[in-house]
Short mmCIF file of C-alpha atoms and ligand atoms in Angstrom, two decimals:
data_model
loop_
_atom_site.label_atom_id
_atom_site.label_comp_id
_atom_site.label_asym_id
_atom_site.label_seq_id
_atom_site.Cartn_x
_atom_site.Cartn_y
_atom_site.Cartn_z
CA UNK W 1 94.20 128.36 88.42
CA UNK W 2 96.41 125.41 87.45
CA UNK W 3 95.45 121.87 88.75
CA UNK W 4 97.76 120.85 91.64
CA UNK W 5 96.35 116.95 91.48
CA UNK W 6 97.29 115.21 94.91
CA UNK W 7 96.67 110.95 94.72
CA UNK W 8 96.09 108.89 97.67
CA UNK W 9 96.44 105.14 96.99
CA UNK W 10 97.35 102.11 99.42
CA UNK W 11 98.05 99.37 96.77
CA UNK W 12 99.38 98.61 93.53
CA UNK W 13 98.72 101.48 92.46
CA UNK W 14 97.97 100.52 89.03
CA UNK W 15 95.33 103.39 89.00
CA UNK W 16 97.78 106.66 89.91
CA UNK W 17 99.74 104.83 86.69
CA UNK W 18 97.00 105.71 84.58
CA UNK W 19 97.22 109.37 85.77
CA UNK W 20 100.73 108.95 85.71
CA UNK W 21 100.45 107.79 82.11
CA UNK W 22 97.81 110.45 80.82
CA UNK W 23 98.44 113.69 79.89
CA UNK W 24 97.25 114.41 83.48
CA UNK W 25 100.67 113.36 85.13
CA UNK W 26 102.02 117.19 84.78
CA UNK W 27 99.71 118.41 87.04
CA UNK W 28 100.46 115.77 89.69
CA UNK W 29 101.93 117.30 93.05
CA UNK W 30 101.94 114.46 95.29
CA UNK W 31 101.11 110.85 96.06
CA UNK W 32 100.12 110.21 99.77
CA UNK W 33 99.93 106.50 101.24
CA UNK W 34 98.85 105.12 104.75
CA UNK W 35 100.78 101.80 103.15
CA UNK W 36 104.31 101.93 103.34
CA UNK W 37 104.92 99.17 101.28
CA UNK W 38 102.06 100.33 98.92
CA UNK W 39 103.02 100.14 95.16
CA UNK W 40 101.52 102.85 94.23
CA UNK W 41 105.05 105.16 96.71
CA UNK W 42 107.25 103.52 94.27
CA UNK W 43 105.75 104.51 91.06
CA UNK W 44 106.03 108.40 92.55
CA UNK W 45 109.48 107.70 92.95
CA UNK W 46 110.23 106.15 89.48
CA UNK W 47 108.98 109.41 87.98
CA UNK W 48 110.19 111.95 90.51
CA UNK W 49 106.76 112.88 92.23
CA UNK W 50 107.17 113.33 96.11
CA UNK W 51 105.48 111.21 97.93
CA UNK W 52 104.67 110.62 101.67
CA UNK W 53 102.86 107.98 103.54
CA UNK W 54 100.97 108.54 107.01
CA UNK W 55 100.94 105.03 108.62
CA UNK W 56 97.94 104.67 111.16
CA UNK W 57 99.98 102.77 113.85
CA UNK W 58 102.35 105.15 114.23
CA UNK W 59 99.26 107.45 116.07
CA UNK W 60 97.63 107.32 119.13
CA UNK W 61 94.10 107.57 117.90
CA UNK W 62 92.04 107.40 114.87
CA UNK W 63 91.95 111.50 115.20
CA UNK W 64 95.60 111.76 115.32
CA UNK W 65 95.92 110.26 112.16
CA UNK W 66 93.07 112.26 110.57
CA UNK W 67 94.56 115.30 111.50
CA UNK W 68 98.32 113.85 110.32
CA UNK W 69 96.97 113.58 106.93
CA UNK W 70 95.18 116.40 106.54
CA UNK W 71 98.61 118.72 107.38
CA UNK W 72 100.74 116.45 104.96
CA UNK W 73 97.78 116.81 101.92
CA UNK W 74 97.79 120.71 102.86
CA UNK W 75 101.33 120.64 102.80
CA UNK W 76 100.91 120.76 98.55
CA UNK W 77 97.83 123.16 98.05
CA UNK W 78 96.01 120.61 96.14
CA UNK W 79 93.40 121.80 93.92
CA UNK W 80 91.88 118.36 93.54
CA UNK W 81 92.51 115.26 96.13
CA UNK W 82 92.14 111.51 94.20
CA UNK W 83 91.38 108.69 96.23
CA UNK W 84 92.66 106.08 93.68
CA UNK W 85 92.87 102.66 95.51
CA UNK W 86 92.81 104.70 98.97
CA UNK W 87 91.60 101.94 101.64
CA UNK W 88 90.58 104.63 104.38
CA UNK W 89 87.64 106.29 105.51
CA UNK W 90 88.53 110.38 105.15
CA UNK W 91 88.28 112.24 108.46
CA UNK W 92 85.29 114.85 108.40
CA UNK W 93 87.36 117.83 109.32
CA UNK W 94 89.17 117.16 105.51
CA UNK W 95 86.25 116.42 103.80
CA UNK W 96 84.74 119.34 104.98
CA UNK W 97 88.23 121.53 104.06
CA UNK W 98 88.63 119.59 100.32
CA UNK W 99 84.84 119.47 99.93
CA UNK W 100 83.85 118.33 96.65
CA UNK W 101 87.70 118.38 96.10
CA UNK W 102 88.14 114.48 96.83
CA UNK W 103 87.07 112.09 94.44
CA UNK W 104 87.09 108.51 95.20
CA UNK W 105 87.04 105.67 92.82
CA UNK W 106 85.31 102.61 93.37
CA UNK W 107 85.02 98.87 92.00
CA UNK W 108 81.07 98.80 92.45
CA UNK W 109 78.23 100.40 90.92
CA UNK W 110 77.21 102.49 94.16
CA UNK W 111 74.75 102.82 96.17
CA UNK W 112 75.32 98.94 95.80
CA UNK W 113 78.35 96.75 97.22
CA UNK W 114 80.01 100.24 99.36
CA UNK W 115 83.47 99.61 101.64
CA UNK W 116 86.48 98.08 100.83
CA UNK W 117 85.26 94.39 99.57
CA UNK W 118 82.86 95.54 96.42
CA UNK W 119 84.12 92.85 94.34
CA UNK W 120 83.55 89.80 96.12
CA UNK W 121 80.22 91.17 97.65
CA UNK W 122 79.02 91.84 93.88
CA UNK W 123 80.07 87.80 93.12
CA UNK W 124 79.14 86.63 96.39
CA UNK W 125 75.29 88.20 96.05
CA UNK W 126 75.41 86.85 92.42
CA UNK W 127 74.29 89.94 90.90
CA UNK W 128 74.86 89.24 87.18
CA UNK W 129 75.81 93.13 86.35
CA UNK W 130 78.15 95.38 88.24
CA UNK W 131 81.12 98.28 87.54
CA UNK W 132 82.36 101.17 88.60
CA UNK W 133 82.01 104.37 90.24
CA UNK W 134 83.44 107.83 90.54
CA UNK W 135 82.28 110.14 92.94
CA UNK W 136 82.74 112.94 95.31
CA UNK W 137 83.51 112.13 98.83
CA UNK W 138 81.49 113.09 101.54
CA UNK W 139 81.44 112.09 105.41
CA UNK W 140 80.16 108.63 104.36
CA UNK W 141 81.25 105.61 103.41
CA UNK W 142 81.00 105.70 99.65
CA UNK W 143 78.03 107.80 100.11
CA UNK W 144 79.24 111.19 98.15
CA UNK W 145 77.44 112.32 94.88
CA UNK W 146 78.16 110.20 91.76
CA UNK W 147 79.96 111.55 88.80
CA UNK W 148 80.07 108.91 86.59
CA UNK W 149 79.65 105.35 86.47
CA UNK W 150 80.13 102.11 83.93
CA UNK W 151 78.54 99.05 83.90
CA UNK W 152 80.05 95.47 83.14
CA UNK W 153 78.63 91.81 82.78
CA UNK W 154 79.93 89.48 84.97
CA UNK W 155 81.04 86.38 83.36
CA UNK W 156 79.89 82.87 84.53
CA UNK W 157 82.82 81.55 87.13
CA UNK W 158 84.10 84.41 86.87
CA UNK W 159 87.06 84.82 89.53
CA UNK W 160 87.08 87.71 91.74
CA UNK W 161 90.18 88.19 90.34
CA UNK W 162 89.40 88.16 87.12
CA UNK W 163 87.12 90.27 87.45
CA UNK W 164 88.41 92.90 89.80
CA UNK W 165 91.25 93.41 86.98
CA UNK W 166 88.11 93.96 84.06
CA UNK W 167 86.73 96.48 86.20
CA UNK W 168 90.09 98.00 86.51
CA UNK W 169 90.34 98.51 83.23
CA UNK W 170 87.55 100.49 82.88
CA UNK W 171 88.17 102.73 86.13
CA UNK W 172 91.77 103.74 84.92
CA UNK W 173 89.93 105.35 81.72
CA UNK W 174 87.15 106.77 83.82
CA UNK W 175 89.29 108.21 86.05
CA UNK W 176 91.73 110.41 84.01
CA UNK W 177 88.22 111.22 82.15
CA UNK W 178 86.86 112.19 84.92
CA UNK W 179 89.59 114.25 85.83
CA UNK W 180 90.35 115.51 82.82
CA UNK W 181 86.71 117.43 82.96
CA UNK W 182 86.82 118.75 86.48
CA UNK W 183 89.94 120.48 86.00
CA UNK W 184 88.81 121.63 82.42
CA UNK W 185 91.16 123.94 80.00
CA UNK W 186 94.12 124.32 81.74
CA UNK W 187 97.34 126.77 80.90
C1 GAR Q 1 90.51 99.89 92.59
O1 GAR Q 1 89.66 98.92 92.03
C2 GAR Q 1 89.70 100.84 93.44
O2 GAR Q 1 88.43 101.11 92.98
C3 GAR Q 1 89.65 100.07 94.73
O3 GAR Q 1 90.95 99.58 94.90
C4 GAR Q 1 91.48 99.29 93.60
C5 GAR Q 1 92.88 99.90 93.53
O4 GAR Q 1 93.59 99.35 92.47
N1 GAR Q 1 89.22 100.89 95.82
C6 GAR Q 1 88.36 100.48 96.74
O5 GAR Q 1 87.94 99.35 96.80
C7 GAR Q 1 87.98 101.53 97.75
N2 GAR Q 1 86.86 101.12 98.52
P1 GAR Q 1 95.13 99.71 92.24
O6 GAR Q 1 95.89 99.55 93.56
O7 GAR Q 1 95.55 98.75 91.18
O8 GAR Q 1 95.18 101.16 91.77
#
């Protein structure tokens, strides 16, 4: 079956741009956002990839939303959902439909530093090593099966910013690795 690669992300979106930018991008469907002013919608457009955004304020409950996103995601068949840069906990109902089908990304090297601050927890603990992490999502918070993982030092007084953009670096090549190996030889 071809790859039909749906990407949610609610930032810059500097990580769909290494999808974008990898021989991955012709299997790209979608990008979904909960951020309309998220990067990562006008990227999609530069390159022609539709692109939709479900904004949480515009429901009347947390469920509402859930269920919102779930429809516009099924609306493309995707084979494979990638939480690149996604800051939202997935609804169970779509983990369970997508299961081990969503991969998230993450600026940590879980189980340590999970939710959406990893990289100031990591300097703020003063661990001296930390990373990244890709894994499947499950009904936790950062709590789904690891696929792969990278470790980096952290420099001394180091920024958060600094460091958060090292880090990057590394995800964007773990990613479309990662990727590239779940949806294997491909037509
Ligand atoms: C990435 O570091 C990603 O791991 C992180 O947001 C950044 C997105 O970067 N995600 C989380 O922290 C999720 N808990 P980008 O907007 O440049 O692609």
């Amino acid at each position: 079956m071809t790859a039909r690669l749906l990407v949610l992300a609610s930032g810059t979106g500097s990580l769909l741009q290494a999808v974008l930018d990898s021989p991955l991008a012709r299997y790209v469907v979608a990008v979904g956002s909960d951020n309309p002013e998220a990067g990562a919608l006008e990227r999609a457009a530069e390159v022609g990839i539709e692109a939709f955004c479900v904004i949480p304020s515009e429901f009347p409950s947390r469920r509402h939303w859930d269920q919102a996103l779930q429809r516009a995601i099924g609306a493309y068949a995707p084979t494979l959902v990638i939480s690149a840069g996604f800051m939202r906990i997935l609804g169970p109902e779509l983990v369970q439909e997508y299961r081990n089908r969503i991969i998230n990304t993450h600026p940590a090297l879980l189980p340590a530093f999970p939710g959406a601050h990893a990289v100031p927890d990591a300097l703020r603990y003063g661990v001296k090593v930390t990373g990244c992490t890709v894994h499947f999502v499950d009904e936790g918070v950062d709590t789904g099966t690891i696929i792969a993982q990278e470790a980096l030092a952290i420099e001394p007084n180091e920024t958060e910013e600094h460091l958060h953009e090292r880090i990057k670096v590394v995800e964007r090549a773990m990613l479309v690795d990662v990727v590239t190996s779940l949806i294997g030889e491909q037509p």
